Short mmCIF file of C-alpha atoms in Angstrom, two decimals:
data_model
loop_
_atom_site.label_atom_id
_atom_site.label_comp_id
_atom_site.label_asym_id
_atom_site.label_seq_id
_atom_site.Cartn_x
_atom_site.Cartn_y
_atom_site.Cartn_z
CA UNK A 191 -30.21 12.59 -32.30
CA UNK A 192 -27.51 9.78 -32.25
CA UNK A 193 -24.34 10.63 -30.35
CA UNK A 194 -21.11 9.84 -32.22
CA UNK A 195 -18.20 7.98 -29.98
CA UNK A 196 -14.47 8.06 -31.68
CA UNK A 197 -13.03 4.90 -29.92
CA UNK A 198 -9.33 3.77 -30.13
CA UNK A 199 -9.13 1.03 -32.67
CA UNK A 200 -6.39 -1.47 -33.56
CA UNK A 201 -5.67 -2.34 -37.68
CA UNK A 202 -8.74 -4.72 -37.21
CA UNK A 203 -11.16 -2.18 -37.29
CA UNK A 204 -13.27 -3.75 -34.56
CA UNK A 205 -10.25 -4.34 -31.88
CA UNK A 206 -10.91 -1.52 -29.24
CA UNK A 207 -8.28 -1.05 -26.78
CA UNK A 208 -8.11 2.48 -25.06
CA UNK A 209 -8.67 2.08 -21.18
CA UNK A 210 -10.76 5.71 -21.43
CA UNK A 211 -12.34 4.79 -24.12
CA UNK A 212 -14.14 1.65 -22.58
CA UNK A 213 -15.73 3.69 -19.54
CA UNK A 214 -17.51 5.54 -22.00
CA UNK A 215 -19.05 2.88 -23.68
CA UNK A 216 -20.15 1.00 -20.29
CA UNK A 217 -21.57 4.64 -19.44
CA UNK A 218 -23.52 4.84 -22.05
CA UNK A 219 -24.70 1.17 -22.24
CA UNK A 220 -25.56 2.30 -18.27
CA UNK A 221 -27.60 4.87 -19.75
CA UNK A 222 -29.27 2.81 -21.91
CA UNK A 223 -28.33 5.65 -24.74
CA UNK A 224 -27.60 4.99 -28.70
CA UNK A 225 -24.09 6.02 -30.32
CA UNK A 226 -22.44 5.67 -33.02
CA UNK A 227 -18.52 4.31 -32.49
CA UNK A 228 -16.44 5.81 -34.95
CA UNK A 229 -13.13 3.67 -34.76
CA UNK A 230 -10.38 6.17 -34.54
CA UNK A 231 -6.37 5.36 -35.24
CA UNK A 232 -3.39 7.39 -33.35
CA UNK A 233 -2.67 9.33 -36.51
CA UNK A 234 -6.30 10.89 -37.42
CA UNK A 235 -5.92 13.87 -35.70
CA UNK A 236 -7.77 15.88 -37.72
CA UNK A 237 -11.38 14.07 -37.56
CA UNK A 238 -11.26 14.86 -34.09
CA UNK A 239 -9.54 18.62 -34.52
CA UNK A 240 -13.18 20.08 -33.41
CA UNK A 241 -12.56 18.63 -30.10
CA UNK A 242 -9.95 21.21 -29.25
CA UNK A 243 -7.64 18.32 -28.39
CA UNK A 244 -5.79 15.25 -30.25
CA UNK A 245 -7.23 11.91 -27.78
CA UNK A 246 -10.19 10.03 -27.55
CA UNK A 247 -12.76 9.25 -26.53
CA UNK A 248 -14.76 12.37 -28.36
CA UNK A 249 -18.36 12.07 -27.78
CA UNK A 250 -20.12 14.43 -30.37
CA UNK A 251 -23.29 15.42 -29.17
CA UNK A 252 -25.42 17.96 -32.07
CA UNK A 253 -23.20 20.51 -31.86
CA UNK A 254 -21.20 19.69 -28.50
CA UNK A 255 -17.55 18.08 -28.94
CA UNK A 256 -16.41 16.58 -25.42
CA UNK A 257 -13.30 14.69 -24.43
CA UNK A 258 -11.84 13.88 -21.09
CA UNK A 259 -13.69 10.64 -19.89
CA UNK A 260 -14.48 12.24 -16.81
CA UNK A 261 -15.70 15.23 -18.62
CA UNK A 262 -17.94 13.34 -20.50
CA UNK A 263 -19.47 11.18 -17.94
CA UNK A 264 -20.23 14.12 -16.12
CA UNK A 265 -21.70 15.60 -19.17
CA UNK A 266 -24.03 12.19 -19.57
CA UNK A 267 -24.92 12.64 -15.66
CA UNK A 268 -26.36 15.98 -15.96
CA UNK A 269 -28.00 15.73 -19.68
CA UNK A 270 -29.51 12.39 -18.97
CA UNK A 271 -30.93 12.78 -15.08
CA UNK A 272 -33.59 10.46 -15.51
CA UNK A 273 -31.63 7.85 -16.89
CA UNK A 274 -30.03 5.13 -14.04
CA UNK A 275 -27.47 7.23 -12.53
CA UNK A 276 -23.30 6.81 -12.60
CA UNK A 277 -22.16 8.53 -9.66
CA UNK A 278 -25.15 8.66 -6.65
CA UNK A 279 -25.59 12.24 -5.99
CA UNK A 280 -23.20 15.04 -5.93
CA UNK A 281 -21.12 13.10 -3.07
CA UNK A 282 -20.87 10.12 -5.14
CA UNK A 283 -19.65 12.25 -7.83
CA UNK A 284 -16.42 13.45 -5.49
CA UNK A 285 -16.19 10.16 -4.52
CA UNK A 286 -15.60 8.83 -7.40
CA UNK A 287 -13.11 11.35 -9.10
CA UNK A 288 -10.42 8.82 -7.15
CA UNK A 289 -11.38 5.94 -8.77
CA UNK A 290 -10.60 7.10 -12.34
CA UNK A 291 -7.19 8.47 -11.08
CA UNK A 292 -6.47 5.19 -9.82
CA UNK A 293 -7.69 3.28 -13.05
CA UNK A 294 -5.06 5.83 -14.91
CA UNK A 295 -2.19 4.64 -12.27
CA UNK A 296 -3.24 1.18 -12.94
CA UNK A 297 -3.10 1.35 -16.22
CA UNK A 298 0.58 2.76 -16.40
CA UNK A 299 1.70 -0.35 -14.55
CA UNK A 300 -0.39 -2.50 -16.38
CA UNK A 301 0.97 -1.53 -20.02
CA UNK A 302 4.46 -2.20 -18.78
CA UNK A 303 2.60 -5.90 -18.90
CA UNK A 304 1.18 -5.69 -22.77
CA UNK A 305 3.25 -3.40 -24.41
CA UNK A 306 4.10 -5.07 -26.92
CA UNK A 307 0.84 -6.79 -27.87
CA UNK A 308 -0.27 -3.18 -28.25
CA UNK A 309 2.01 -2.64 -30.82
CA UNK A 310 1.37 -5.95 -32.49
CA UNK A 311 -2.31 -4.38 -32.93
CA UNK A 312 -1.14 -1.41 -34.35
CA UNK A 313 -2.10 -0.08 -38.24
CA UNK A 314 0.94 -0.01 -40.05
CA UNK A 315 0.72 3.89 -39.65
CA UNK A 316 0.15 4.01 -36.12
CA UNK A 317 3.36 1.85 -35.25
CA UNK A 318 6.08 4.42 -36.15
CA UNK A 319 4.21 6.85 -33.91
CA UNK A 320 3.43 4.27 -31.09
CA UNK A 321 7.21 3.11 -30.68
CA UNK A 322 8.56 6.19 -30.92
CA UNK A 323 6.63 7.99 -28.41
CA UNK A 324 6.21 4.53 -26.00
CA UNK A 325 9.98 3.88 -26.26
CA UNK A 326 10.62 7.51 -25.40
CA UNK A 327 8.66 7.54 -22.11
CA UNK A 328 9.77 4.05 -20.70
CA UNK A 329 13.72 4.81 -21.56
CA UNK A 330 13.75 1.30 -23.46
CA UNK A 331 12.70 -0.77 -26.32
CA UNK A 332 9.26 -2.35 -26.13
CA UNK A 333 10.58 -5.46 -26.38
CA UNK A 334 13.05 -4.31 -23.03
CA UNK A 335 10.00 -3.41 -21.07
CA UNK A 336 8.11 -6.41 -21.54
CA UNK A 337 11.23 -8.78 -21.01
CA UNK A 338 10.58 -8.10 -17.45
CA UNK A 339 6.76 -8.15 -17.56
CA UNK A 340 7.22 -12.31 -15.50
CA UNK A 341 8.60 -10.11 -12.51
CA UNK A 342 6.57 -7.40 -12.97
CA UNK A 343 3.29 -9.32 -12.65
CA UNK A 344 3.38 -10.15 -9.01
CA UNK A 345 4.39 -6.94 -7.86
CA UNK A 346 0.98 -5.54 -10.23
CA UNK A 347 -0.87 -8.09 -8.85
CA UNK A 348 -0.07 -6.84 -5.35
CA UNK A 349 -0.84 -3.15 -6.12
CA UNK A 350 -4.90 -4.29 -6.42
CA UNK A 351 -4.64 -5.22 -2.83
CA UNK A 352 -7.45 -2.30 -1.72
CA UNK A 353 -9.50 -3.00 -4.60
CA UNK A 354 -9.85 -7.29 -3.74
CA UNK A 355 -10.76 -6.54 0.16
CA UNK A 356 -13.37 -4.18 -1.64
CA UNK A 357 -14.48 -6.90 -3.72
CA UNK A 358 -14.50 -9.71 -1.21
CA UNK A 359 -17.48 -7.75 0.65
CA UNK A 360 -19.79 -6.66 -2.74
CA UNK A 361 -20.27 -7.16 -5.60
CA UNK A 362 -18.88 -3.38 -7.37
CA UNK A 363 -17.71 -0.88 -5.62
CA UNK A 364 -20.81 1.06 -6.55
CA UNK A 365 -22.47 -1.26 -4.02
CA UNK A 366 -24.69 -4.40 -5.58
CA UNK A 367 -24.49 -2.72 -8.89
CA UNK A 368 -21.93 -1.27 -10.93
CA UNK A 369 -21.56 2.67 -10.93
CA UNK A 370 -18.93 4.94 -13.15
CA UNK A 371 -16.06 4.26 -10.12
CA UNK A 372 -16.76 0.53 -11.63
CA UNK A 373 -16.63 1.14 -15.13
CA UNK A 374 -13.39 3.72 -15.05
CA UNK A 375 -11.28 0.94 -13.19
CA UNK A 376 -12.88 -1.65 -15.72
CA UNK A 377 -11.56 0.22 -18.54
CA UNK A 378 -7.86 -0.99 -17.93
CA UNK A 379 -8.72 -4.35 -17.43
CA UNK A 380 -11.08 -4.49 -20.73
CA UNK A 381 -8.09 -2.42 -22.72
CA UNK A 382 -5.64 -4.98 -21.93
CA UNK A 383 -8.09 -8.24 -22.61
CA UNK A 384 -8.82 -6.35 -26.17
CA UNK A 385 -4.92 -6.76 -26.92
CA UNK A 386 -3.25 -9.08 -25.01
CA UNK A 387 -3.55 -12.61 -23.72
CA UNK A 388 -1.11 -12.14 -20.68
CA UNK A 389 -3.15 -13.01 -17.88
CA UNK A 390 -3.08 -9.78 -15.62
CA UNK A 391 -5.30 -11.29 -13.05
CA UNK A 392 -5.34 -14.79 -11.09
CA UNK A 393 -8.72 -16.76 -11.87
CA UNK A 394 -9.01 -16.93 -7.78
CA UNK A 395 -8.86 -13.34 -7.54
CA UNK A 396 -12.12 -11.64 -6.50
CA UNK A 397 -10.89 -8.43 -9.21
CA UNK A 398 -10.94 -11.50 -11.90
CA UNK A 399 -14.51 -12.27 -10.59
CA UNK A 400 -16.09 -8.51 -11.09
CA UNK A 401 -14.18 -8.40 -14.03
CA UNK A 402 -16.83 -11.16 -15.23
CA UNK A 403 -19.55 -9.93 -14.07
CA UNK A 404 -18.70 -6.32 -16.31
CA UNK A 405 -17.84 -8.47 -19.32
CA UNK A 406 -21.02 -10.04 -19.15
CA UNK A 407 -23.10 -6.70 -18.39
CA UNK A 408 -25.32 -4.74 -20.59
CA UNK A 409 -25.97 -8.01 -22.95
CA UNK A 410 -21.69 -8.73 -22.73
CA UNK A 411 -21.29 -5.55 -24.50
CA UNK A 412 -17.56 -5.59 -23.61
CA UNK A 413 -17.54 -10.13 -23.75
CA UNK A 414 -18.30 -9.78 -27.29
CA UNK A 415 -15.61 -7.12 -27.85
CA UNK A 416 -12.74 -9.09 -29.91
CA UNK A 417 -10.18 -9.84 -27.39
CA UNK A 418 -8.07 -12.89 -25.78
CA UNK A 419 -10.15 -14.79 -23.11
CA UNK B 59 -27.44 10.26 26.74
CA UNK B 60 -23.84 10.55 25.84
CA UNK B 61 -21.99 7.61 23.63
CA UNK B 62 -18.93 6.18 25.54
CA UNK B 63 -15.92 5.74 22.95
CA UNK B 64 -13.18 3.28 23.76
CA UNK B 65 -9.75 4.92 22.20
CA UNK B 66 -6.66 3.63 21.83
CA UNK B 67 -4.23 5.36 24.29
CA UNK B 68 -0.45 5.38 24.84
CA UNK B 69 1.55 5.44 27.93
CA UNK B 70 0.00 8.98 28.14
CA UNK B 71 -3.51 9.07 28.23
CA UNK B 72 -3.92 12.10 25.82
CA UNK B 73 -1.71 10.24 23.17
CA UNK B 74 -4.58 8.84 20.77
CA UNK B 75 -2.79 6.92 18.11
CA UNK B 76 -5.22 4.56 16.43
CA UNK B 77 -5.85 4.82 12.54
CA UNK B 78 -8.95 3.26 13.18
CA UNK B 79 -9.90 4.91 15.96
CA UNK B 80 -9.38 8.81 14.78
CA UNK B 81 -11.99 7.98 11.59
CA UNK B 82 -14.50 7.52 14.64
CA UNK B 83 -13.23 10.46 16.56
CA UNK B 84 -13.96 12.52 13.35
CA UNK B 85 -17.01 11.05 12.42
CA UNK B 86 -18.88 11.87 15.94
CA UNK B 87 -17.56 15.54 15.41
CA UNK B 88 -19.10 15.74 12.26
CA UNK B 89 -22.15 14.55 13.17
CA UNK B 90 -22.51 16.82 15.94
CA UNK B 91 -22.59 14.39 18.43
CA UNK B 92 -21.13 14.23 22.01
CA UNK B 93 -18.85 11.31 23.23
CA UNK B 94 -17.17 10.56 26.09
CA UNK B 95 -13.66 9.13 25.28
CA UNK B 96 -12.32 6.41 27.29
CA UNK B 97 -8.36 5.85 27.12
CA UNK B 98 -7.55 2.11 26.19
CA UNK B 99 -4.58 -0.45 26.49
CA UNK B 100 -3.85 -3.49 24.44
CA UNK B 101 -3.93 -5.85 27.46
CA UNK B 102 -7.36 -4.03 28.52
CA UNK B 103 -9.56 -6.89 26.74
CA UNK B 104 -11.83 -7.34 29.99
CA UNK B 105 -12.94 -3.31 29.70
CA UNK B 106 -14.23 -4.03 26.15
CA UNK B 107 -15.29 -7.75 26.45
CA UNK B 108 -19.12 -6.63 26.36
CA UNK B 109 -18.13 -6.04 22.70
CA UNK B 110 -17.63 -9.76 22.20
CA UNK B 111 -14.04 -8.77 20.68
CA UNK B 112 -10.79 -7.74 21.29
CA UNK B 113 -9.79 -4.61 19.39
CA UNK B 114 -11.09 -0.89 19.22
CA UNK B 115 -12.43 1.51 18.54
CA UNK B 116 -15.62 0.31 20.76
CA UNK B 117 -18.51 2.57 20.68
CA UNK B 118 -20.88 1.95 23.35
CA UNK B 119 -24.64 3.75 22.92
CA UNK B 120 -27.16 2.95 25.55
CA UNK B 121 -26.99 -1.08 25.63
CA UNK B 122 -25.21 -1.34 21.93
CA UNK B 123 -21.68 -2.21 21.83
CA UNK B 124 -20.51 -1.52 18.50
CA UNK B 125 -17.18 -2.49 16.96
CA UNK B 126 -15.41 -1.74 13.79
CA UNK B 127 -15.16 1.34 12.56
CA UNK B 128 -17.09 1.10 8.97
CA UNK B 129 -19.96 -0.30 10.98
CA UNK B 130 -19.46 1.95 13.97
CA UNK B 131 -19.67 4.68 10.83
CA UNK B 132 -22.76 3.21 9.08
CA UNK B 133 -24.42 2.80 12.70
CA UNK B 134 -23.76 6.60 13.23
CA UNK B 135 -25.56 7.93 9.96
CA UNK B 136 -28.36 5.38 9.94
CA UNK B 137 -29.08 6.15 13.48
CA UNK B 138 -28.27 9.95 13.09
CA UNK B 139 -29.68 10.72 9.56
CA UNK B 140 -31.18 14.40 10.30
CA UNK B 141 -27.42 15.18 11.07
CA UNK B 142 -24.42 15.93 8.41
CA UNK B 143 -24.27 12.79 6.24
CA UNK B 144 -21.25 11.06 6.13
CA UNK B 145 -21.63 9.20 3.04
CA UNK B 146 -23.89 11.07 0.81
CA UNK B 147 -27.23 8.16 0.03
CA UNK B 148 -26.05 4.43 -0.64
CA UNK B 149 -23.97 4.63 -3.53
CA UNK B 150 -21.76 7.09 -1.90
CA UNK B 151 -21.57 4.20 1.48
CA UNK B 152 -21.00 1.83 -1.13
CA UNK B 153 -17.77 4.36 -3.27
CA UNK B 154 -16.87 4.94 0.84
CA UNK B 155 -15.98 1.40 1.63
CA UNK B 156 -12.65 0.81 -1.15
CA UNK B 157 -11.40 3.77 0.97
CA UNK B 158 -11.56 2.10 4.20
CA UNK B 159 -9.49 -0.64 2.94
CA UNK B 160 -7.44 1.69 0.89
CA UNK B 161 -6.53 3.24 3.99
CA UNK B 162 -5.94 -0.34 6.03
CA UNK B 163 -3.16 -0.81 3.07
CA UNK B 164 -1.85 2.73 3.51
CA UNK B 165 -1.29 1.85 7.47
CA UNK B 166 0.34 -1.53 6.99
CA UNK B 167 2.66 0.11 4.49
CA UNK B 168 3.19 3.59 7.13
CA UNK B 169 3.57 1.39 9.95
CA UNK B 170 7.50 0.35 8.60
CA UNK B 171 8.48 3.77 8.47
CA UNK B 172 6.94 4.24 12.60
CA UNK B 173 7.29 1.06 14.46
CA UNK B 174 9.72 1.92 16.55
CA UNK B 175 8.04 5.36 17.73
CA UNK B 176 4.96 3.62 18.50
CA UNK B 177 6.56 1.31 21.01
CA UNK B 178 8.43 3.84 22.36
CA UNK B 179 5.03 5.63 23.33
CA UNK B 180 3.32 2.52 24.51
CA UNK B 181 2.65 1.54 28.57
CA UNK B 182 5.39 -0.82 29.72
CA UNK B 183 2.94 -3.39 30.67
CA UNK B 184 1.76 -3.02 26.55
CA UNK B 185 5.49 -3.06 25.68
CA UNK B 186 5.90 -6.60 25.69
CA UNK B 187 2.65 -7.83 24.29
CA UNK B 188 3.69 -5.42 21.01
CA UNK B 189 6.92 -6.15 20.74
CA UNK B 190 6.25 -9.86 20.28
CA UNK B 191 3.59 -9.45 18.16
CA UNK B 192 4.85 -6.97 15.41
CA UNK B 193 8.15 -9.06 15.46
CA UNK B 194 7.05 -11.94 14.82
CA UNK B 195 4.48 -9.83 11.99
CA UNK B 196 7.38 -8.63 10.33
CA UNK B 197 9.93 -11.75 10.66
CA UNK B 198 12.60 -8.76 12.19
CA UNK B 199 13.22 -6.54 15.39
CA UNK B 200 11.34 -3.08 15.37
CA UNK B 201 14.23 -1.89 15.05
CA UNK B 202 15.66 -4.03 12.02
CA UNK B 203 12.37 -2.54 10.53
CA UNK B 204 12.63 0.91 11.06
CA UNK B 205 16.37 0.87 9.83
CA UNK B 206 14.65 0.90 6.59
CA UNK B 207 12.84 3.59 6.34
CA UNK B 208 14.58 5.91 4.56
CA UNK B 209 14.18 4.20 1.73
CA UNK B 210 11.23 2.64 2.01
CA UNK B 211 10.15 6.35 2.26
CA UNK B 212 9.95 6.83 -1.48
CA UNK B 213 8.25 3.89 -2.32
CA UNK B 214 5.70 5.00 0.14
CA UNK B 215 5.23 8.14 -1.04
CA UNK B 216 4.98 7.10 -4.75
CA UNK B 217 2.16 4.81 -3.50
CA UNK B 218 0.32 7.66 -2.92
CA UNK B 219 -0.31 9.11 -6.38
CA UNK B 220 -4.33 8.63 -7.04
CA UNK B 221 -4.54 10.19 -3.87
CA UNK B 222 -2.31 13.43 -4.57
CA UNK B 223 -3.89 13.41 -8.30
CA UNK B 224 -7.03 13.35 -6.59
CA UNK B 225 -6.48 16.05 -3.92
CA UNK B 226 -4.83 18.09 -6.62
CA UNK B 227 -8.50 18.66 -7.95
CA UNK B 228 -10.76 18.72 -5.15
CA UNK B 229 -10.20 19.78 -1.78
CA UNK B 230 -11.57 16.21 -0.35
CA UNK B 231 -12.57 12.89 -1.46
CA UNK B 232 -15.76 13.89 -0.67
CA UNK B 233 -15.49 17.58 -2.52
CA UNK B 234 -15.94 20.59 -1.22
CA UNK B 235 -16.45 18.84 2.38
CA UNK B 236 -15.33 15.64 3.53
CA UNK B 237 -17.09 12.49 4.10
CA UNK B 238 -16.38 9.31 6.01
CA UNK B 239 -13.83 8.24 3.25
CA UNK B 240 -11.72 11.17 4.01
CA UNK B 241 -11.66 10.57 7.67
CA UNK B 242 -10.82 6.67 6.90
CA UNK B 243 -7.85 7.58 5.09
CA UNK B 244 -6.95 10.46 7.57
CA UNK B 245 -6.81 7.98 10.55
CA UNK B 246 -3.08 6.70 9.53
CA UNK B 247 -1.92 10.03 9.08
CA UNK B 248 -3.00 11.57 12.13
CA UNK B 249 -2.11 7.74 13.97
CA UNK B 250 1.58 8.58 12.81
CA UNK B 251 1.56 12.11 13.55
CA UNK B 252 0.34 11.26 16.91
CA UNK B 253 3.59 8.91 18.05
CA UNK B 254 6.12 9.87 15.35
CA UNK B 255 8.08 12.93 14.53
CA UNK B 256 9.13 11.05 11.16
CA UNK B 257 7.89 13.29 8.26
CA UNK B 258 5.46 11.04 5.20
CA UNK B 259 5.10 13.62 3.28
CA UNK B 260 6.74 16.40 2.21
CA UNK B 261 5.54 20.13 2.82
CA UNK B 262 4.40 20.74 -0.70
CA UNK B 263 2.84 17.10 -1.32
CA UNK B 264 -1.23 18.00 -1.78
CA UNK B 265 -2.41 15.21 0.19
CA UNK B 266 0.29 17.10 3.28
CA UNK B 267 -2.24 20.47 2.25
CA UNK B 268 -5.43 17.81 2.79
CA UNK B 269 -4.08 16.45 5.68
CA UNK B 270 -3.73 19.83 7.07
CA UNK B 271 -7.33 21.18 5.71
CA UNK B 272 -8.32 17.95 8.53
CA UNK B 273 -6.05 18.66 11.32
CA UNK B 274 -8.05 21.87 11.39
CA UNK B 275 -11.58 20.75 10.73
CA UNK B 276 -13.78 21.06 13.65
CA UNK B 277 -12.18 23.80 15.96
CA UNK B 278 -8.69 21.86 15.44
CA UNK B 279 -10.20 18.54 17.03
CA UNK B 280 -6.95 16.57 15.31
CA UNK B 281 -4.69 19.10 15.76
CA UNK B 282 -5.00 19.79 19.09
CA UNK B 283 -4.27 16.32 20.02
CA UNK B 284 -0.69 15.63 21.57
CA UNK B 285 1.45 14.72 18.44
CA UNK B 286 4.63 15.86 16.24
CA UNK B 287 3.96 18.68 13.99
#
């Protein structure tokens, strides 16, 4: 029984940019597990209205709807035991809770960064939706927010700080191999890559180097994505 | 035979205000394990020069002199591993270590807002040796620095949102009980609390409630210590 993924996708069918999304896929990859991506646009709420909820990702499992990353990582953790594990034990699994919270901090500094190259990705549907809401929350136009994105960087940059001493000293933070802590911090960087080609990280920057080493994992499932470098 | 743990110590010997030191502190308590705590100066390099270094904490068992707290931490649960585990197997050691540095960036960022306390606490023969070297850290008096701090308050505080998302959710970063992370992090707040009635966080801030949760762990080890609140 194939599970069914609805990812965030961009008017190119194949241009998948949500930062939750993207764990989800590395998780299952991690699992070694079969899905079927369903690309999924802002405005199809109602292929998802099983769910309960109106964002992705939705994994559909038989008869099981699940959202929430988290949630669903969780759910792949305890249905899937004897596959490689995400989290190391039921410590691991606290420990990591932090790391997605993080990834959703960095991500609302980051998109302050690509804003508009989101938009530029946009169905012609999903744009009236996307720059209503986007323009609503930031107090500004798109194009305002991004005007600034040349001062911006630096102080983004700086914000990683914790993660590049982490990444100096190994190679994930799950230790010499990637865990779900890896893959929910990933997701921003992947999101942004899909859609922009503002360079968020320095090429000297340890956080640039395990970003490599992700692209290229499980076959460069997320390398081979469409996206800018 | 009892450890021997080198602690940083003010001009009071009871005033224990190192945020690498408490992690320690905590960590022996949690793993059961007596210590004998030895007060410490800055300008007392000769007491820990077995160590082959100049900082603490400096954890001396039988003819090991250990330094650092992560590997003072990873000595303690690969040499103690029938007792409480501080990291949960070695994915959680490896999740544990972004948290030590997490907290490193957390101190550097606290230590504007207390500067001024901490020298007022120190020896006068450590006076100096501080005074010259945080000046000349910061490019400013201590008390140029501090003069700050009101509103580099807020900045600090919003710095601290994966945490409080985090803590919002779980009562530790380790779950239900905490682990070595939570103890890492701890350290600055209980270093601050320790030589500075200045208030990081207010009352109803969750990470304030975590804080607290520690301060009262283990019979009130942290709380008991001479500090502010």
């Amino acid at each position: 029984m194939t599970m069914k993924l609805f990812e965030l996708a961009g008017a190119e069918p194949e241009r998948r940019f949500s930062p939750y999304c993207w764990p989800i896929r590395m998780a299952l990859a991690h699992k070694g597990l079969d899905v079927e991506i369903i690309p999924w646009r802002f405005i199809d709420k109602a292929a998802i209205a099983p769910s309960g909820q109106t964002k992705v990702p939705v994994l559909v499992h038989g008869d099981k709807w699940l959202f929430e990353s988290w949630d669903i990582a969780n759910y792949l953790e305890q249905n899937f035991p004897d596959r490689p594990t995400l989290f190391g034990g039921a410590q691991g699994i606290a420990l990591s809770k932090f790391y997605c919270n993080l990834a959703s901090v960095i991500a609302s500094q980051a998109i302050r960064l690509v804003l508009v190259d989101i938009y530029d990705h946009l169905t012609e549907t999903d744009k009236p939706y996307f720059r209503e809401s986007r323009e609503q929350r930031f107090g500004m136009t798109l194009e305002q927010v991004v005007a600034e994105r040349d001062s911006n960087l630096q102080t983004f940059r700086d914000g990683l700080l914790s993660l590049r001493m982490t990444l100096k000293t190994q190679p994930f933070f799950g230790g010499d191999q990637p865990l779900y802590a890896d893959y929910a911090v990933f997701g921003v960087f992947q999101w942004a890559r899909c859609i922009s080609p503002f360079q968020l990280l320095a090429e000297d920057d340890p956080v640039a180097h395990w970003r490599t080493r992700l692209l290229k994992a499980f076959n460069g499932l997320a390398e081979s994505a469409p996206g800018y470098d």
